Short mmCIF file of C-alpha atoms (C1' of nucleotides) in Angstrom, two decimals:
data_model
loop_
_atom_site.label_atom_id
_atom_site.label_comp_id
_atom_site.label_asym_id
_atom_site.label_seq_id
_atom_site.Cartn_x
_atom_site.Cartn_y
_atom_site.Cartn_z
CA UNK U 60 0.00 0.00 0.00
CA UNK U 61 1.34 3.37 -1.02
CA UNK U 62 0.27 5.19 2.10
CA UNK U 63 -2.23 4.90 4.90
CA UNK U 64 -5.45 6.18 3.40
CA UNK U 65 -7.31 8.72 5.49
CA UNK U 66 -9.89 6.94 7.60
CA UNK U 67 -12.84 8.13 5.56
CA UNK U 68 -11.44 6.76 2.32
CA UNK U 69 -10.39 3.32 3.45
CA UNK U 70 -11.95 0.29 1.87
CA UNK U 71 -14.75 -1.03 4.04
CA UNK U 72 -13.26 -4.43 4.59
CA UNK U 73 -10.63 -6.64 3.11
CA UNK U 74 -11.79 -9.63 1.08
CA UNK U 75 -11.35 -12.82 3.08
CA UNK U 76 -12.19 -15.57 0.66
CA UNK U 77 -10.87 -16.20 -2.81
CA UNK U 78 -14.29 -15.51 -4.27
CA UNK U 79 -14.40 -12.00 -2.90
CA UNK U 80 -10.84 -11.18 -3.97
CA UNK U 81 -12.01 -11.82 -7.48
CA UNK U 82 -15.00 -9.58 -6.86
CA UNK U 83 -12.88 -6.67 -5.65
CA UNK U 84 -10.49 -7.00 -8.57
CA UNK U 85 -13.44 -7.04 -10.94
CA UNK U 86 -14.88 -3.91 -9.35
CA UNK U 87 -11.60 -2.00 -9.63
CA UNK U 88 -11.14 -3.10 -13.22
CA UNK U 89 -14.73 -2.20 -14.06
CA UNK U 90 -14.19 1.27 -12.57
CA UNK U 91 -11.31 1.93 -14.96
CA UNK U 92 -13.34 0.63 -17.87
CA UNK U 93 -16.30 2.87 -17.11
CA UNK U 94 -13.93 5.76 -16.51
CA UNK U 95 -12.30 5.38 -19.91
CA UNK U 96 -15.69 5.03 -21.58
CA UNK U 97 -16.96 7.96 -19.51
CA UNK U 98 -14.90 10.42 -21.50
CA UNK U 99 -17.17 9.82 -24.45
CA UNK U 100 -20.71 9.55 -23.13
CA UNK U 101 -21.66 7.69 -19.96
CA UNK U 102 -21.00 9.15 -16.57
CA UNK U 103 -19.34 7.10 -13.88
CA UNK U 104 -22.11 5.67 -11.75
CA UNK U 105 -21.91 3.11 -8.98
CA UNK U 106 -24.68 1.19 -10.66
CA UNK U 107 -22.81 1.16 -13.95
CA UNK U 108 -19.63 -0.01 -12.27
CA UNK U 109 -21.59 -2.81 -10.61
CA UNK U 110 -23.18 -3.82 -13.90
CA UNK U 111 -19.85 -3.88 -15.68
CA UNK U 112 -18.31 -5.91 -12.88
CA UNK U 113 -21.22 -8.35 -12.99
CA UNK U 114 -22.30 -7.78 -9.40
CA UNK U 115 -25.05 -5.79 -7.72
CA UNK U 116 -24.64 -2.30 -6.25
CA UNK U 117 -24.88 -3.69 -2.76
CA UNK U 118 -21.75 -5.72 -3.35
CA UNK U 119 -19.77 -2.65 -4.34
CA UNK U 120 -20.81 -1.00 -1.09
CA UNK U 121 -19.74 -4.05 0.84
CA UNK U 122 -16.11 -3.29 0.01
CA UNK U 123 -16.12 0.46 -0.50
CA UNK U 124 -17.99 2.76 1.87
CA UNK U 125 -18.76 5.23 -0.91
CA UNK U 126 -17.98 6.13 -4.48
CA UNK U 127 -15.03 8.31 -3.50
CA UNK U 128 -13.35 5.42 -1.74
CA UNK U 129 -13.67 3.41 -4.92
CA UNK U 130 -12.08 6.12 -7.05
CA UNK U 131 -9.46 6.67 -4.41
CA UNK U 132 -8.44 3.02 -4.54
CA UNK U 133 -8.02 3.18 -8.30
CA UNK U 134 -5.98 6.38 -8.10
CA UNK U 135 -3.78 4.94 -5.39
CA UNK U 136 -3.09 1.84 -7.42
CA UNK U 137 -1.90 3.88 -10.39
CA UNK U 138 0.14 6.41 -8.44
CA UNK U 139 2.12 3.48 -7.15
CA UNK U 140 3.50 2.98 -10.65
CA UNK U 141 4.79 6.54 -10.84
CA UNK U 142 6.20 6.45 -7.34
CA UNK U 143 8.06 3.24 -8.06
CA UNK U 144 9.52 4.75 -11.22
CA UNK U 145 10.80 7.79 -9.32
CA UNK U 146 12.25 5.63 -6.58
CA UNK U 147 14.12 3.55 -9.13
CA UNK U 148 15.41 6.69 -10.81
CA UNK U 149 16.68 8.00 -7.47
CA UNK U 150 18.57 4.79 -6.83
CA UNK U 151 20.19 4.87 -10.27
CA UNK U 152 21.12 8.56 -10.13
CA UNK U 153 22.68 8.83 -6.68
CA UNK U 154 26.15 10.41 -6.76
CA UNK U 155 26.10 11.37 -10.41
CA UNK U 156 26.37 14.95 -11.72
CA UNK U 157 23.37 17.16 -11.15
CA UNK U 158 22.59 17.24 -14.86
CA UNK U 159 22.53 13.45 -14.97
CA UNK U 160 20.34 13.36 -11.86
CA UNK U 161 17.95 15.84 -13.42
CA UNK U 162 17.67 13.92 -16.67
CA UNK U 163 17.18 10.61 -14.93
CA UNK U 164 14.34 12.06 -12.84
CA UNK U 165 12.52 13.92 -15.57
CA UNK U 166 12.70 11.16 -18.14
CA UNK U 167 11.66 8.45 -15.69
CA UNK U 168 8.74 10.51 -14.43
CA UNK U 169 7.60 11.36 -17.91
CA UNK U 170 7.99 7.77 -19.10
CA UNK U 171 5.88 6.49 -16.22
CA UNK U 172 3.15 9.04 -16.91
CA UNK U 173 3.05 8.51 -20.65
CA UNK U 174 3.43 4.73 -20.75
CA UNK U 175 -0.12 4.48 -19.43
CA UNK U 176 -1.24 7.65 -21.05
CA UNK U 177 -4.98 6.95 -21.30
CA UNK U 178 -4.93 5.80 -17.71
CA UNK U 179 -3.08 8.95 -16.67
CA UNK U 180 -5.64 11.14 -18.34
CA UNK U 181 -8.53 9.18 -16.85
CA UNK U 182 -6.90 9.62 -13.47
CA UNK U 183 -6.50 13.36 -13.79
CA UNK U 184 -10.27 13.16 -14.18
CA UNK U 185 -10.60 11.00 -11.08
CA UNK U 186 -8.49 13.40 -9.10
CA UNK U 187 -11.03 16.01 -10.09
CA UNK U 188 -14.01 14.28 -8.56
CA UNK U 189 -12.10 13.61 -5.39
CA UNK U 190 -10.56 15.52 -2.60
CA UNK U 191 -7.16 14.04 -3.26
CA UNK U 192 -5.30 16.39 -0.99
CA UNK U 193 -4.19 13.72 1.45
CA UNK U 194 -3.10 11.17 -1.10
CA UNK U 195 -1.31 13.56 -3.42
CA UNK U 196 0.11 15.35 -0.41
CA UNK U 197 1.75 12.21 0.88
CA UNK U 198 3.00 11.27 -2.57
CA UNK U 199 4.55 14.72 -2.96
CA UNK U 200 6.00 14.53 0.52
CA UNK U 201 7.58 11.19 -0.25
CA UNK U 202 8.96 12.50 -3.51
CA UNK U 203 10.48 15.53 -1.82
CA UNK U 204 11.98 13.33 0.87
CA UNK U 205 13.61 11.27 -1.84
CA UNK U 206 14.90 14.32 -3.70
CA UNK U 207 16.68 16.04 -0.81
CA UNK U 208 19.41 13.40 -0.28
CA UNK U 209 19.59 12.81 -4.02
CA UNK U 210 20.43 16.44 -4.78
CA UNK U 211 22.80 16.43 -1.83
CA UNK U 212 24.65 13.52 -3.41
CA UNK U 213 25.41 15.39 -6.64
CA UNK U 214 29.09 14.95 -7.45
CA UNK U 215 29.64 18.33 -9.05
CA UNK U 216 27.55 20.87 -7.14
CA UNK U 217 26.06 21.96 -3.86
CA UNK U 218 22.70 23.62 -3.24
CA UNK U 219 21.72 26.16 -0.66
CA UNK U 220 18.16 25.44 0.41
CA UNK U 221 17.73 21.76 -0.35
CA UNK U 222 14.19 21.50 1.01
CA UNK U 223 13.00 24.51 -0.95
CA UNK U 224 14.80 23.33 -4.04
CA UNK U 225 13.15 19.92 -3.84
CA UNK U 226 9.72 21.43 -3.29
CA UNK U 227 10.10 23.69 -6.29
CA UNK U 228 11.56 20.97 -8.46
CA UNK U 229 8.62 18.68 -7.73
CA UNK U 230 6.04 21.39 -8.42
CA UNK U 231 7.78 22.33 -11.65
CA UNK U 232 8.11 18.76 -12.88
CA UNK U 233 4.64 17.51 -11.97
CA UNK U 234 2.91 20.78 -12.81
CA UNK U 235 4.44 21.10 -16.26
CA UNK U 236 3.71 17.49 -17.17
CA UNK U 237 0.14 17.79 -15.97
CA UNK U 238 -0.44 21.03 -17.84
CA UNK U 239 0.52 19.27 -21.06
CA UNK U 240 -1.04 15.83 -20.50
CA UNK U 241 -4.27 16.77 -18.79
CA UNK U 242 -6.04 17.64 -21.95
CA UNK U 243 -5.36 15.25 -24.76
CA UNK U 244 -1.79 15.71 -25.91
CA UNK U 245 -1.07 14.84 -29.52
CA UNK U 246 2.17 13.28 -30.72
CA UNK U 247 3.76 16.66 -31.46
CA UNK U 248 3.17 18.04 -27.99
CA UNK U 249 4.43 14.88 -26.34
CA UNK U 250 7.59 15.10 -28.37
CA UNK U 251 7.99 18.77 -27.52
CA UNK U 252 7.53 17.97 -23.84
CA UNK U 253 10.06 15.17 -24.04
CA UNK U 254 12.61 17.56 -25.52
CA UNK U 255 11.93 20.58 -23.35
CA UNK U 256 11.23 19.08 -19.93
CA UNK U 257 14.84 18.00 -19.33
CA UNK U 258 16.02 21.41 -20.50
CA UNK U 259 13.69 23.19 -18.08
CA UNK U 260 14.75 21.10 -15.12
CA UNK U 261 18.46 21.18 -15.86
CA UNK U 262 18.29 24.93 -16.42
CA UNK U 263 16.68 25.49 -13.02
CA UNK U 264 19.27 23.38 -11.24
CA UNK U 265 22.06 25.12 -13.12
CA UNK U 266 20.74 28.47 -11.91
CA UNK U 267 20.80 27.23 -8.31
CA UNK U 268 23.98 25.15 -8.34
CA UNK U 269 27.16 26.21 -6.60
CA UNK U 270 30.37 24.59 -7.85
CA UNK U 271 31.57 22.07 -5.32
CA UNK U 272 34.72 22.72 -3.35
CA UNK U 273 36.91 19.78 -4.35
CA UNK J 180 -16.52 38.55 -23.04
CA UNK J 181 -13.29 36.61 -22.88
CA UNK J 182 -14.15 34.16 -25.63
CA UNK J 183 -17.16 32.74 -27.37
CA UNK J 184 -18.43 30.08 -24.98
CA UNK J 185 -19.19 26.73 -26.57
CA UNK J 186 -22.87 26.58 -27.45
CA UNK J 187 -23.76 24.22 -24.66
CA UNK J 188 -22.33 26.47 -21.98
CA UNK J 189 -23.79 29.78 -23.01
CA UNK J 190 -26.11 31.62 -20.66
CA UNK J 191 -29.70 30.93 -21.56
CA UNK J 192 -30.64 34.52 -22.23
CA UNK J 193 -29.30 37.96 -21.51
CA UNK J 194 -31.08 40.02 -18.88
CA UNK J 195 -33.19 42.69 -20.54
CA UNK J 196 -34.46 44.77 -17.69
CA UNK J 197 -32.58 46.39 -14.84
CA UNK J 198 -34.30 44.10 -12.36
CA UNK J 199 -32.94 40.96 -14.01
CA UNK J 200 -29.42 42.35 -14.32
CA UNK J 201 -29.43 42.62 -10.59
CA UNK J 202 -30.71 39.06 -10.36
CA UNK J 203 -27.93 37.67 -12.55
CA UNK J 204 -25.27 39.56 -10.64
CA UNK J 205 -26.71 38.23 -7.39
CA UNK J 206 -26.66 34.68 -8.71
CA UNK J 207 -23.04 34.91 -9.80
CA UNK J 208 -22.02 36.46 -6.50
CA UNK J 209 -23.98 33.82 -4.56
CA UNK J 210 -22.20 31.09 -6.51
CA UNK J 211 -18.81 32.35 -5.38
CA UNK J 212 -20.05 32.63 -1.80
CA UNK J 213 -21.35 29.08 -1.74
CA UNK J 214 -18.17 27.91 -3.44
CA UNK J 215 -15.96 29.47 -0.80
CA UNK J 216 -18.14 28.07 1.99
CA UNK J 217 -18.22 24.74 0.17
CA UNK J 218 -14.60 24.04 1.01
CA UNK J 219 -15.60 23.56 4.60
CA UNK J 220 -18.88 21.71 4.64
CA UNK J 221 -21.75 22.39 2.23
CA UNK J 222 -21.67 21.20 -1.33
CA UNK J 223 -22.47 23.55 -4.15
CA UNK J 224 -26.12 23.02 -5.02
CA UNK J 225 -28.32 24.96 -7.38
CA UNK J 226 -30.91 25.24 -4.64
CA UNK J 227 -28.35 26.61 -2.22
CA UNK J 228 -27.15 29.15 -4.76
CA UNK J 229 -30.75 30.24 -5.32
CA UNK J 230 -31.36 30.55 -1.58
CA UNK J 231 -28.22 32.60 -1.08
CA UNK J 232 -29.13 34.85 -4.00
CA UNK J 233 -32.63 35.29 -2.61
CA UNK J 234 -34.42 33.84 -5.65
CA UNK J 235 -36.01 30.52 -6.47
CA UNK J 236 -34.32 27.69 -8.36
CA UNK J 237 -36.46 28.35 -11.37
CA UNK J 238 -34.98 31.81 -11.70
CA UNK J 239 -31.46 30.42 -11.80
CA UNK J 240 -32.49 28.15 -14.65
CA UNK J 241 -34.02 31.06 -16.49
CA UNK J 242 -30.56 32.50 -17.06
CA UNK J 243 -28.32 29.43 -17.00
CA UNK J 244 -29.33 26.25 -18.81
CA UNK J 245 -27.59 24.06 -16.23
CA UNK J 246 -25.25 24.12 -13.28
CA UNK J 247 -22.17 23.81 -15.46
CA UNK J 248 -23.08 26.96 -17.37
CA UNK J 249 -23.30 28.77 -14.08
CA UNK J 250 -19.88 27.61 -12.94
CA UNK J 251 -18.51 28.32 -16.37
CA UNK J 252 -19.67 31.93 -16.20
CA UNK J 253 -17.96 32.42 -12.85
CA UNK J 254 -14.73 30.87 -14.09
CA UNK J 255 -14.79 32.97 -17.22
CA UNK J 256 -15.26 36.14 -15.23
CA UNK J 257 -12.21 35.41 -13.10
CA UNK J 258 -9.95 34.24 -15.90
CA UNK J 259 -10.50 37.62 -17.45
CA UNK J 260 -8.52 39.16 -14.62
CA UNK J 261 -5.51 36.95 -15.25
CA UNK J 262 -5.70 37.42 -19.00
CA UNK J 263 -5.79 41.18 -18.63
CA UNK J 264 -2.76 41.07 -16.36
CA UNK J 265 -0.79 39.05 -18.88
CA UNK J 266 -1.80 41.34 -21.72
CA UNK J 267 -0.66 44.37 -19.78
CA UNK J 268 2.63 42.65 -18.98
CA UNK J 269 3.16 41.89 -22.66
CA UNK J 270 2.63 45.51 -23.58
CA UNK J 271 5.09 46.72 -20.94
CA UNK J 272 7.77 44.16 -21.79
CA UNK J 273 7.92 44.42 -25.57
CA UNK J 274 11.44 45.03 -26.87
CA UNK J 275 13.21 44.57 -23.54
CA UNK J 276 15.80 41.91 -22.81
CA UNK J 277 14.53 38.35 -22.54
CA UNK J 278 15.28 38.27 -18.83
CA UNK J 279 13.19 41.38 -18.29
CA UNK J 280 10.40 39.94 -20.41
CA UNK J 281 10.48 36.74 -18.41
CA UNK J 282 10.34 38.53 -15.06
CA UNK J 283 7.55 40.81 -16.17
CA UNK J 284 5.47 37.82 -17.28
CA UNK J 285 6.05 35.58 -14.31
CA UNK J 286 5.56 38.24 -11.69
CA UNK J 287 2.43 39.66 -13.32
CA UNK J 288 0.91 36.22 -13.70
CA UNK J 289 1.71 35.26 -10.15
CA UNK J 290 0.44 38.57 -8.79
CA UNK J 291 -2.87 38.17 -10.61
CA UNK J 292 -3.29 34.63 -9.29
CA UNK J 293 -2.37 35.43 -5.72
CA UNK J 294 -4.13 38.76 -5.35
CA UNK J 295 -7.42 36.88 -5.33
CA UNK J 296 -5.97 33.81 -3.77
CA UNK J 297 -9.10 32.36 -2.19
CA UNK J 298 -10.94 32.95 -5.43
CA UNK J 299 -8.15 31.26 -7.37
CA UNK J 300 -8.34 28.22 -5.16
CA UNK J 301 -12.11 28.08 -5.35
CA UNK J 302 -11.81 28.25 -9.11
CA UNK J 303 -9.33 25.41 -9.35
CA UNK J 304 -12.19 23.55 -7.68
CA UNK J 305 -14.69 24.84 -10.22
CA UNK J 306 -12.44 23.80 -13.06
CA UNK J 307 -12.61 20.34 -11.55
CA UNK J 308 -16.35 19.97 -11.75
CA UNK J 309 -16.38 21.23 -15.29
CA UNK J 310 -15.13 20.18 -18.65
CA UNK J 311 -13.12 23.35 -19.04
CA UNK J 312 -11.22 22.18 -22.05
CA UNK J 313 -12.67 24.75 -24.41
CA UNK J 314 -12.35 27.73 -22.14
CA UNK J 315 -8.88 26.98 -20.86
CA UNK J 316 -7.86 25.95 -24.34
CA UNK J 317 -8.76 29.32 -25.77
CA UNK J 318 -7.14 31.15 -22.87
CA UNK J 319 -3.95 29.18 -23.43
CA UNK J 320 -4.15 29.78 -27.14
CA UNK J 321 -4.50 33.49 -26.61
CA UNK J 322 -1.61 33.51 -24.19
CA UNK J 323 0.63 31.65 -26.62
CA UNK J 324 -0.38 34.01 -29.40
CA UNK J 325 0.67 36.90 -27.22
CA UNK J 326 3.95 35.29 -26.24
CA UNK J 327 5.27 34.51 -29.73
CA UNK J 328 5.71 38.13 -30.89
CA UNK J 329 6.82 39.13 -27.40
CA UNK J 330 9.71 36.66 -27.37
CA UNK J 331 10.49 37.64 -30.96
CA UNK J 332 10.86 41.23 -29.79
CA UNK J 333 13.57 40.45 -27.25
CA UNK J 334 16.38 42.92 -27.73
CA UNK J 335 19.23 40.61 -26.81
CA UNK J 336 18.37 37.15 -28.13
CA UNK J 337 16.69 35.05 -30.79
CA UNK J 338 14.83 31.78 -30.38
CA UNK J 339 14.58 28.85 -32.73
CA UNK J 340 11.10 27.39 -32.39
CA UNK J 341 9.01 30.28 -31.13
CA UNK J 342 5.71 28.42 -31.16
CA UNK J 343 7.13 25.47 -29.26
CA UNK J 344 8.94 27.78 -26.86
CA UNK J 345 5.74 29.67 -26.11
CA UNK J 346 3.76 26.48 -25.59
CA UNK J 347 6.34 25.14 -23.18
CA UNK J 348 6.72 28.43 -21.36
CA UNK J 349 2.97 28.64 -20.78
CA UNK J 350 2.72 25.05 -19.54
CA UNK J 351 5.69 25.58 -17.23
CA UNK J 352 4.40 28.84 -15.81
CA UNK J 353 0.76 27.89 -15.33
CA UNK J 354 1.53 24.31 -14.30
CA UNK J 355 4.06 25.26 -11.65
CA UNK J 356 1.84 27.94 -10.16
CA UNK J 357 -1.12 25.62 -10.08
CA UNK J 358 0.86 22.81 -8.48
CA UNK J 359 1.73 25.16 -5.62
CA UNK J 360 -1.54 27.09 -5.24
CA UNK J 361 -4.07 24.35 -5.82
CA UNK J 362 -3.86 23.00 -2.34
CA UNK J 363 -3.67 25.69 0.28
CA UNK J 364 -0.29 27.37 0.07
CA UNK J 365 1.04 28.88 3.28
CA UNK J 366 3.06 32.08 3.46
CA UNK J 367 6.39 30.23 3.22
CA UNK J 368 5.48 28.40 0.05
CA UNK J 369 4.15 31.50 -1.58
CA UNK J 370 7.38 33.29 -0.82
CA UNK J 371 9.39 30.37 -2.14
CA UNK J 372 7.33 30.36 -5.32
CA UNK J 373 7.79 34.10 -5.70
CA UNK J 374 11.55 33.68 -5.47
CA UNK J 375 11.93 30.57 -7.57
CA UNK J 376 9.41 31.05 -10.35
CA UNK J 377 11.34 33.86 -12.05
CA UNK J 378 14.51 31.81 -11.75
CA UNK J 379 12.88 28.79 -13.37
CA UNK J 380 11.52 30.80 -16.28
CA UNK J 381 14.64 32.83 -16.88
CA UNK J 382 16.75 29.68 -16.71
CA UNK J 383 14.67 27.97 -19.37
CA UNK J 384 14.86 30.95 -21.71
CA UNK J 385 18.59 31.24 -21.12
CA UNK J 386 19.01 27.63 -22.15
CA UNK J 387 17.13 28.28 -25.39
CA UNK J 388 18.43 31.75 -26.26
CA UNK J 389 20.83 32.43 -29.07
CA UNK J 390 22.80 35.67 -28.84
CA UNK J 391 21.46 38.15 -31.32
CA UNK J 392 23.53 39.15 -34.32
CA UNK J 393 23.90 42.89 -33.83
"C1'" DA E 121 -19.20 -14.94 4.34
"C1'" DC E 122 -21.00 -13.04 0.59
"C1'" DC E 123 -24.54 -11.34 -2.48
"C1'" DT E 124 -29.16 -9.16 -4.05
"C1'" DG E 125 -32.22 -5.35 -5.26
"C1'" DA E 126 -36.12 -2.66 -3.65
"C1'" DA E 127 -36.39 1.54 -0.94
"C1'" DC E 128 -34.93 6.23 0.67
"C1'" DA E 129 -32.86 10.79 0.54
"C1'" DC E 130 -31.03 14.25 -2.20
"C1'" DC E 131 -30.07 16.99 -6.28
"C1'" DG E 132 -30.44 18.75 -11.18
"C1'" DT E 133 -33.90 20.32 -14.14
"C1'" DT E 134 -38.69 21.47 -15.89
"C1'" DC E 135 -43.04 23.76 -16.47
"C1'" DA E 136 -47.66 25.31 -15.39
"C1'" DA E 137 -49.20 28.97 -12.85
"C1'" DG E 138 -48.58 33.48 -10.97
"C1'" DT E 139 -47.19 38.99 -10.94
"C1'" DA P 69 -40.74 40.02 -18.75
"C1'" DC P 70 -39.77 37.89 -14.86
"C1'" DC P 71 -40.45 34.86 -10.92
"C1'" DT P 72 -42.23 30.72 -8.08
"C1'" DG P 73 -42.06 26.03 -6.29
"C1'" DA P 74 -44.14 21.49 -6.70
"C1'" DA P 75 -43.02 17.56 -9.58
"C1'" DC P 76 -39.94 14.27 -12.12
"C1'" DA P 77 -35.86 11.60 -13.23
"C1'" DC P 78 -31.62 9.99 -11.70
"C1'" DC P 79 -27.97 8.67 -8.54
"C1'" DG P 80 -25.58 7.54 -4.05
"C1'" DT P 81 -26.32 4.69 -0.25
"C1'" DT P 82 -28.73 1.33 2.95
"C1'" DC P 83 -30.56 -2.87 4.80
"C1'" DA P 84 -33.63 -6.81 5.27
"C1'" DA P 85 -33.72 -10.97 3.04
"C1'" DG P 86 -31.49 -14.59 0.58
"C1'" DT P 87 -27.44 -18.41 -0.54
#
DNA sequence: ACCTGAACACCGTTCAAGT
DNA sequence: ACCTGAACACCGTTCAAGT
């Protein structure tokens, strides 16, 4: 589990028998399906999710206390992918030059977001219907916590306010990517983002870097 | 009017008599009120808006075909403020150095967003409940269209792909600001943003600038 | 232990009736 | 021309009854 969900958004109960594990998986999968279809015409409705999952509404409410909890679970599941990608990038980049660190981070983040691009877009929509403050907050927190020692490990530079730098870097990276992906991004814009994002991030670090006393 | 609203989101009819102008203004104001209160407890409901405005639900629907149109009108009204600020910044910055242009843009944009900070946050919430693609799209378009000649006018540099540069600059600026403001930003974070945002933007332009042949 | 689906409360939207 | 508010359809959520 990515993080402890706030009490109100926790699943109602964990499935105990094999049968119900299947049910929960079906419900989560059905939610994504309806969500992707929802862009076109149908709205996301608990009844529709139940239908698609082949169960009754009551069953959905047996595992999720309300619609938000259901959406929350789906969002959480997908954020895990991005978080894992950033963690892996941090491990690979430790001790390299700050430019290499920057590129590793930006390209890994972008790759994780775009590899499941329809899912990412559907989930920006989910995040809309939800008060995702707690979940996103803890994801951001974790990301910043990972960035501070990473930037500190740069072989060729030192930075003044590491906490502030990490906060800003995260906002810049996630914000820019979101601003481009949120609405459908065509091939050209994706390519532009892929070229410019590393430049943006490297440029910011360059502006804040102090040459390291060797 | 900022832009032609898509057919579906247009107000139902324009107020013809003085009495109804007052009504429409009251409805729009009531919407913001309920929206700001909504953060805490109450949800935004057409009935609640009507109550707060001192009219009946039917009256609301006389001027706005549905709830979305109502929210849309409020969003539009507030985006106008930001757009005007950017336009003014463009006028002031034309022909200056690219660093001056960058600072003028970033600080004007940020000032416009933060001067009405509770409104801005409420409106990020509005944008959530709405399919704001068309409106934001045209705002972004207009902003890019303003940026291209502005960057071209820089006295000390030239840029290769002006359209791409403007697209990226807009995404970076708006995305970063949103990522910080969307959830409540305390005084420290605002100050950090105010310090770092100009650095980010200048750094990106620096990385893409080619010294001008004099 | 798990599932069903009719029933309830609430909200967006309409429209016949009023001034 | 403008306003009212009861009425309707739809959706989130519950719970007594089933296996």
